[in-house]
PDB file of C-alpha atoms and ligand atoms in Angstrom:
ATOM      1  CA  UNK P   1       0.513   1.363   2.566  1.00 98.00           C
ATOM      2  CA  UNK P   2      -1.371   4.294   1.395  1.00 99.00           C
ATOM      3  CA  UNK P   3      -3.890   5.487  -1.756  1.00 98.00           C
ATOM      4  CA  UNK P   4      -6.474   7.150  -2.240  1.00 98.00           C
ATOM      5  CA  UNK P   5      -9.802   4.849  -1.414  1.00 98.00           C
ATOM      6  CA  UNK P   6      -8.234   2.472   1.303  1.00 98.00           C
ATOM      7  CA  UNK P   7      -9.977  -0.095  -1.073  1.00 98.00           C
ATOM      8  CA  UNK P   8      -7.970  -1.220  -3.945  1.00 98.00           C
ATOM      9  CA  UNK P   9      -4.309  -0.307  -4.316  1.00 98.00           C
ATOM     10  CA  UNK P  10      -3.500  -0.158  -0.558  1.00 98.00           C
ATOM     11  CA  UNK P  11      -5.148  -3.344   0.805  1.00 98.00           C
ATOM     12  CA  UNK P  12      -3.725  -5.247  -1.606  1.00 98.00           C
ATOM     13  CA  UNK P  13      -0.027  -4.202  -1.083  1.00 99.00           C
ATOM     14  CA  UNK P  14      -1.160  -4.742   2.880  1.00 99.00           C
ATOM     15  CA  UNK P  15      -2.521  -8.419   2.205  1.00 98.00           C
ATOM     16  CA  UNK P  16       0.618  -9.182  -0.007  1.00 99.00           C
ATOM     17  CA  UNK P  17       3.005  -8.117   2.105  1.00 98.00           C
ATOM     18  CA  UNK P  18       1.520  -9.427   5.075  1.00 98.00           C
ATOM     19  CA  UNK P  19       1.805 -13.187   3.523  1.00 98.00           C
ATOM     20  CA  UNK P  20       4.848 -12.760   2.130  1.00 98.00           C
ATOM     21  CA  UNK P  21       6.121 -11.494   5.677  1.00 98.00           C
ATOM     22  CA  UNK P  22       4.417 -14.669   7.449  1.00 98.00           C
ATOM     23  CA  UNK P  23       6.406 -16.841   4.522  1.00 97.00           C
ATOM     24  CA  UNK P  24       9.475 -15.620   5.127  1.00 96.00           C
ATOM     25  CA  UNK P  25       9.245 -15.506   9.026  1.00 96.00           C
ATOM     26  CA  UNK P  26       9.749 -11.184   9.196  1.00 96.00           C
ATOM     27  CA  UNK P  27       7.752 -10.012  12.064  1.00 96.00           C
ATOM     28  CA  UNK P  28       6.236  -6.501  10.715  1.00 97.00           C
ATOM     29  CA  UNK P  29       3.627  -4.470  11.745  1.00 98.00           C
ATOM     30  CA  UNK P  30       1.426  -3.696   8.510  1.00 98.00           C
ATOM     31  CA  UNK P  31      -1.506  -1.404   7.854  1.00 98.00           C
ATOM     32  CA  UNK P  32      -2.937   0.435   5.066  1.00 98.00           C
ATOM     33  CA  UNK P  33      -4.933   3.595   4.719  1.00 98.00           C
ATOM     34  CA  UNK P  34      -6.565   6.130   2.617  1.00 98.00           C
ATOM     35  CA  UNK P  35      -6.009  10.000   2.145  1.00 98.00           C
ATOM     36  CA  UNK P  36      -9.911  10.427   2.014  1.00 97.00           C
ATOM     37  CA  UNK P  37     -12.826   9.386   3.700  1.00 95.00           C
ATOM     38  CA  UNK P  38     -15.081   8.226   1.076  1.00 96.00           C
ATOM     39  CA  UNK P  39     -15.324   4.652   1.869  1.00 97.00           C
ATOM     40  CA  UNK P  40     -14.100   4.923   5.296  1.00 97.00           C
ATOM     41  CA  UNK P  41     -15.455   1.533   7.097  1.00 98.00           C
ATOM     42  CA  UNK P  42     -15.425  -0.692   3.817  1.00 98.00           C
ATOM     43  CA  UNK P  43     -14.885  -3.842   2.775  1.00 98.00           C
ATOM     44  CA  UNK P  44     -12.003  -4.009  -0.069  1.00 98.00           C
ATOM     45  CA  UNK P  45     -13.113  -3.332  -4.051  1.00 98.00           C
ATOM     46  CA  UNK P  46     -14.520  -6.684  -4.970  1.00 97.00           C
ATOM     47  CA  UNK P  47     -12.550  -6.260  -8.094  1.00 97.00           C
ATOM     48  CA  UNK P  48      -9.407  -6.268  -5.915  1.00 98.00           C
ATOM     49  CA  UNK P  49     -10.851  -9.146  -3.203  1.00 98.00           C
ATOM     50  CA  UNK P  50     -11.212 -11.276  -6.486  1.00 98.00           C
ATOM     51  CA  UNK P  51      -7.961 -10.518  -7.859  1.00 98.00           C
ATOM     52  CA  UNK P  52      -5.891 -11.075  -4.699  1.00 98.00           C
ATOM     53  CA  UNK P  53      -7.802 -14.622  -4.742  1.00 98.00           C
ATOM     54  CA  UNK P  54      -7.140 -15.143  -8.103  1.00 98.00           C
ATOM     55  CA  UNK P  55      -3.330 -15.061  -6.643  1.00 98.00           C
ATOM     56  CA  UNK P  56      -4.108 -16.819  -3.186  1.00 98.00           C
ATOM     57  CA  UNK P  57      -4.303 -14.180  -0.854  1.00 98.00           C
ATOM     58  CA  UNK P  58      -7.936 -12.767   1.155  1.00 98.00           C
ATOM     59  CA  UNK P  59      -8.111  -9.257   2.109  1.00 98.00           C
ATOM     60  CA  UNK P  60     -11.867  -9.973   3.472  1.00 98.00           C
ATOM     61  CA  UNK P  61     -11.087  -9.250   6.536  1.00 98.00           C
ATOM     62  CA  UNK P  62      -9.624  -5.527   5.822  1.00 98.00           C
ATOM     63  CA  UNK P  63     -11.715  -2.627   6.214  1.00 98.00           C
ATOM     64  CA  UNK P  64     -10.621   1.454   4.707  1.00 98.00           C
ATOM     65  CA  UNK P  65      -9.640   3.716   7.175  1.00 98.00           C
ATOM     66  CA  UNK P  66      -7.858   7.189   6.909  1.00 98.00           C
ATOM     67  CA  UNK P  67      -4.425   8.299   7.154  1.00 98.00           C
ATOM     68  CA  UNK P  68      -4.249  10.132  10.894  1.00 98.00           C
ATOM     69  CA  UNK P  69      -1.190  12.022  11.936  1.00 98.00           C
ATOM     70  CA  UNK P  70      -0.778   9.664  14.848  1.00 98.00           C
ATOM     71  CA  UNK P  71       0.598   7.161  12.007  1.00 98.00           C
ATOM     72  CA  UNK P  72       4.206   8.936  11.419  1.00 98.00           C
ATOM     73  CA  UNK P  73       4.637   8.193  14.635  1.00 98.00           C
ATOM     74  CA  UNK P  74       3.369   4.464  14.620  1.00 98.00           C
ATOM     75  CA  UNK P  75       5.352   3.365  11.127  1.00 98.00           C
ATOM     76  CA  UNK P  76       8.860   3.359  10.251  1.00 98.00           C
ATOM     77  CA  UNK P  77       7.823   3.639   6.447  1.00 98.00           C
ATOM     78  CA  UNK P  78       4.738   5.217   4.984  1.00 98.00           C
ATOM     79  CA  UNK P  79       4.436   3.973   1.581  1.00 98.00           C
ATOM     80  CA  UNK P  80       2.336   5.688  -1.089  1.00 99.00           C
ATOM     81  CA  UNK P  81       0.748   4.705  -4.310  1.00 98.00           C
ATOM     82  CA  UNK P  82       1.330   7.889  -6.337  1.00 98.00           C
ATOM     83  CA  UNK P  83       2.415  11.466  -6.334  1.00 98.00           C
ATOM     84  CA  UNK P  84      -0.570  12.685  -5.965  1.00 98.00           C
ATOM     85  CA  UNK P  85      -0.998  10.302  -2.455  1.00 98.00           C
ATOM     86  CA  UNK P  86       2.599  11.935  -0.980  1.00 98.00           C
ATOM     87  CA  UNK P  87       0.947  15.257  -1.358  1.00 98.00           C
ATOM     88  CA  UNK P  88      -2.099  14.155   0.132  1.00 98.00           C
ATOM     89  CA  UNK P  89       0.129  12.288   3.320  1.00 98.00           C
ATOM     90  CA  UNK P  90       2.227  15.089   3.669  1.00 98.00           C
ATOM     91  CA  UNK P  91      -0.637  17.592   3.983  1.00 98.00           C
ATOM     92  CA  UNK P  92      -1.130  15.738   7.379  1.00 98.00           C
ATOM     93  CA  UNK P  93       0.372  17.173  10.438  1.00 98.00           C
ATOM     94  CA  UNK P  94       3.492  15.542  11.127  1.00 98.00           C
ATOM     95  CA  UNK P  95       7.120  16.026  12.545  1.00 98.00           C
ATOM     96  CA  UNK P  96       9.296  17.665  10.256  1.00 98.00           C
ATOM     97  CA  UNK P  97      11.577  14.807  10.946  1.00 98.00           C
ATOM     98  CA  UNK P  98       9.225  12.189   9.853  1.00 98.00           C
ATOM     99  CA  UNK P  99       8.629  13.284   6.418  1.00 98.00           C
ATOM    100  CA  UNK P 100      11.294  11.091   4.771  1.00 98.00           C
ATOM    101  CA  UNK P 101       8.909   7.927   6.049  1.00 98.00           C
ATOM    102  CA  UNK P 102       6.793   8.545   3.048  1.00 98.00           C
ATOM    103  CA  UNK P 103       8.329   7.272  -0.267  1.00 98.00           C
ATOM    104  CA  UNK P 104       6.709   5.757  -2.873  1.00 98.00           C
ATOM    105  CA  UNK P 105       6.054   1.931  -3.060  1.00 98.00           C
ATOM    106  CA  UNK P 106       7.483   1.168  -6.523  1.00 98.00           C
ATOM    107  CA  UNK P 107      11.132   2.693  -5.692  1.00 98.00           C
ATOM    108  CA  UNK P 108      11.914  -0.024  -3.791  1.00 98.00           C
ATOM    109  CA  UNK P 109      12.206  -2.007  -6.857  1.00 95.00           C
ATOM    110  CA  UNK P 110      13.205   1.348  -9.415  1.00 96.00           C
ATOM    111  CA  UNK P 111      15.082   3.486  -6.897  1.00 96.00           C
ATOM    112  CA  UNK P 112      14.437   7.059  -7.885  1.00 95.00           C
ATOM    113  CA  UNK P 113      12.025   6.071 -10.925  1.00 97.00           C
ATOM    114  CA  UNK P 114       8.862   7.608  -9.071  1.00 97.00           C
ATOM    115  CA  UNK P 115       6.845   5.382 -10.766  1.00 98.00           C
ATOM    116  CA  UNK P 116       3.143   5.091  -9.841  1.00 98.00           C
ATOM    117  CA  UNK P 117       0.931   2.358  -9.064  1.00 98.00           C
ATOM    118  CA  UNK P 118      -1.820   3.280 -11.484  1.00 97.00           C
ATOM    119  CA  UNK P 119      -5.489   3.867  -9.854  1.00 97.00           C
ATOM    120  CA  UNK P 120      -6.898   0.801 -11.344  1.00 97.00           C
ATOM    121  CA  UNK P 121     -10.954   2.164 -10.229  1.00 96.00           C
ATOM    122  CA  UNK P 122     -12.232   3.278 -13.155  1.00 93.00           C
ATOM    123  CA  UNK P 123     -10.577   0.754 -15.593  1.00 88.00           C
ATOM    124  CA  UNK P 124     -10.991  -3.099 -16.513  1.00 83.00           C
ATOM    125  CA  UNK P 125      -9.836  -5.981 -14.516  1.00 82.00           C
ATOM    126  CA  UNK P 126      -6.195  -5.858 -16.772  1.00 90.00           C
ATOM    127  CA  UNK P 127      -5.974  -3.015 -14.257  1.00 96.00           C
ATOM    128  CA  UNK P 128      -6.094  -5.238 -11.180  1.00 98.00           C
ATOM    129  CA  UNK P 129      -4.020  -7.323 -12.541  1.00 97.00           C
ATOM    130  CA  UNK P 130      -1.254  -4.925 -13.363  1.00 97.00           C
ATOM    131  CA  UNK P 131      -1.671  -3.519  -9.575  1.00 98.00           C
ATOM    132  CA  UNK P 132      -0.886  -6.673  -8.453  1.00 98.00           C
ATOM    133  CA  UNK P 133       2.282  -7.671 -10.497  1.00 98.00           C
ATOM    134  CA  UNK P 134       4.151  -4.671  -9.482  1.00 98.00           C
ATOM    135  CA  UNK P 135       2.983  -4.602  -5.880  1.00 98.00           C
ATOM    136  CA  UNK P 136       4.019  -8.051  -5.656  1.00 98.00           C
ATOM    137  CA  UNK P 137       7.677  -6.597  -7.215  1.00 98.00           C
ATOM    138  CA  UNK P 138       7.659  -4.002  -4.947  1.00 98.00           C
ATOM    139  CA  UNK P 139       6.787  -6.158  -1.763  1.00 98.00           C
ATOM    140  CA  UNK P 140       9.463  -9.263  -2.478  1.00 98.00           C
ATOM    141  CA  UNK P 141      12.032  -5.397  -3.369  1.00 98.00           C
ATOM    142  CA  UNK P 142      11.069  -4.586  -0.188  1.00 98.00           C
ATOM    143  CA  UNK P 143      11.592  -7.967   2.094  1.00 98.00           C
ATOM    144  CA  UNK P 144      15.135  -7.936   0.254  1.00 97.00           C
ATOM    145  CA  UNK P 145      16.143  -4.891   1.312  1.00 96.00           C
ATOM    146  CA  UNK P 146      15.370  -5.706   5.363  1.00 92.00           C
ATOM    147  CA  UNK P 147      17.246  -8.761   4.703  1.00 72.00           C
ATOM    148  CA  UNK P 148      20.370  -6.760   3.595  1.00 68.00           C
ATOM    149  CA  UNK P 149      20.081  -4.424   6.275  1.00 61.00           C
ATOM    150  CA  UNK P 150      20.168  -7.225   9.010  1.00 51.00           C
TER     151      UNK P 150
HETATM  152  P1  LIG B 201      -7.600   3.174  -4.443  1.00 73.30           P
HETATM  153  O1  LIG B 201      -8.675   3.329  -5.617  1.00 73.30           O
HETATM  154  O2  LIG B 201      -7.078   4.567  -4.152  1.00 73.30           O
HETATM  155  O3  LIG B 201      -6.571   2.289  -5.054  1.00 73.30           O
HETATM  156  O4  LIG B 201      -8.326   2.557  -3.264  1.00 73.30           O
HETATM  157  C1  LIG B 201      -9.739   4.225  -5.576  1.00 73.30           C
HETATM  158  C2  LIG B 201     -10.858   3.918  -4.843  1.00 73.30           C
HETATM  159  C3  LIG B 201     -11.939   4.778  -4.846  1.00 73.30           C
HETATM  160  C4  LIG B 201     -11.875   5.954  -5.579  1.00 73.30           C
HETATM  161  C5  LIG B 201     -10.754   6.263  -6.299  1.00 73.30           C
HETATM  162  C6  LIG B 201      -9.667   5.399  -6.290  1.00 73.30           C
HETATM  163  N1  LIG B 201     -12.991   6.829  -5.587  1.00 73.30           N
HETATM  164  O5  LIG B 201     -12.923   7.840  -6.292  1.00 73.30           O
HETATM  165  O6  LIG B 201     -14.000   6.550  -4.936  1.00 73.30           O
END
């Protein structure tokens, strides 16, 4: 799961899928990351820790980190937030091959709608809130669509 921060948008997709995994006994290896290194080492927005509580998940134990090139490797799927993030990912040195591991997050519930998860940073707490309804969409979209592959 990828943004911008690594503090908002991507930690929570991480911490919802993660439980939602668990719930539904789907081993998965889940991480997020940012495309910069502003709060590299951080805690979570406490806007978004608050929010994913509000909805009975904790994130406190996630800290932001940055998107490395060793990570196409690592993931099957590199899921982004926004356009602007899958020009930011695929800046990073990768295979050729692996570039069709980043797609973005809300097609698994729109196929083809490239719609964005919106940067909820500079807004209200509606914005959280909106984050979190379609990245819970998106997540349970997601889970589906392993379960029809199996
Ligand atoms: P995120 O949100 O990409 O969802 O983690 C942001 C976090 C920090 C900043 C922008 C967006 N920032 O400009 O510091």
């Amino acid at each position: 799961m990828v943004c911008l921060g690594n503090i908002c948008r991507s930690p929570m997709a991480e911490g919802i899928l993660r439980d939602k995994a668990i719930e539904r006994g789907i081993r998965l290896t889940i991480d997020s990351a940012g495309t910069n290194r502003f709060h590299t080492g951080e805690a979570p927005d406490h806007r978004a820790v608050a929010k994913m509580k509000e909805h009975g998940h904790d994130i406190t134990d996630l800290r932001a980190r940055t998107i490395e090139p060793e990570d196409f490797g690592k993931f099957d799927r590199i899921y982004v937030m926004d356009a602007s993030n899958m020009q930011n990912v695929l800046r990073v040195p990768h295979k050729p091959a692996h570039s069709s591991k980043v797609r973005m997050f809300l097609n698994e519930f729109q196929p083809n709608g490239n719609q964005a998860v919106p940067d909820p940073y500079y807004g209200g707490d509606d914005g959280f809130e909106d984050v979190y309804q379609l990245l819970d969409k998106a997540c349970d979209a997601f889970l589906n669509s392993l379960n029809d592959e199996s």
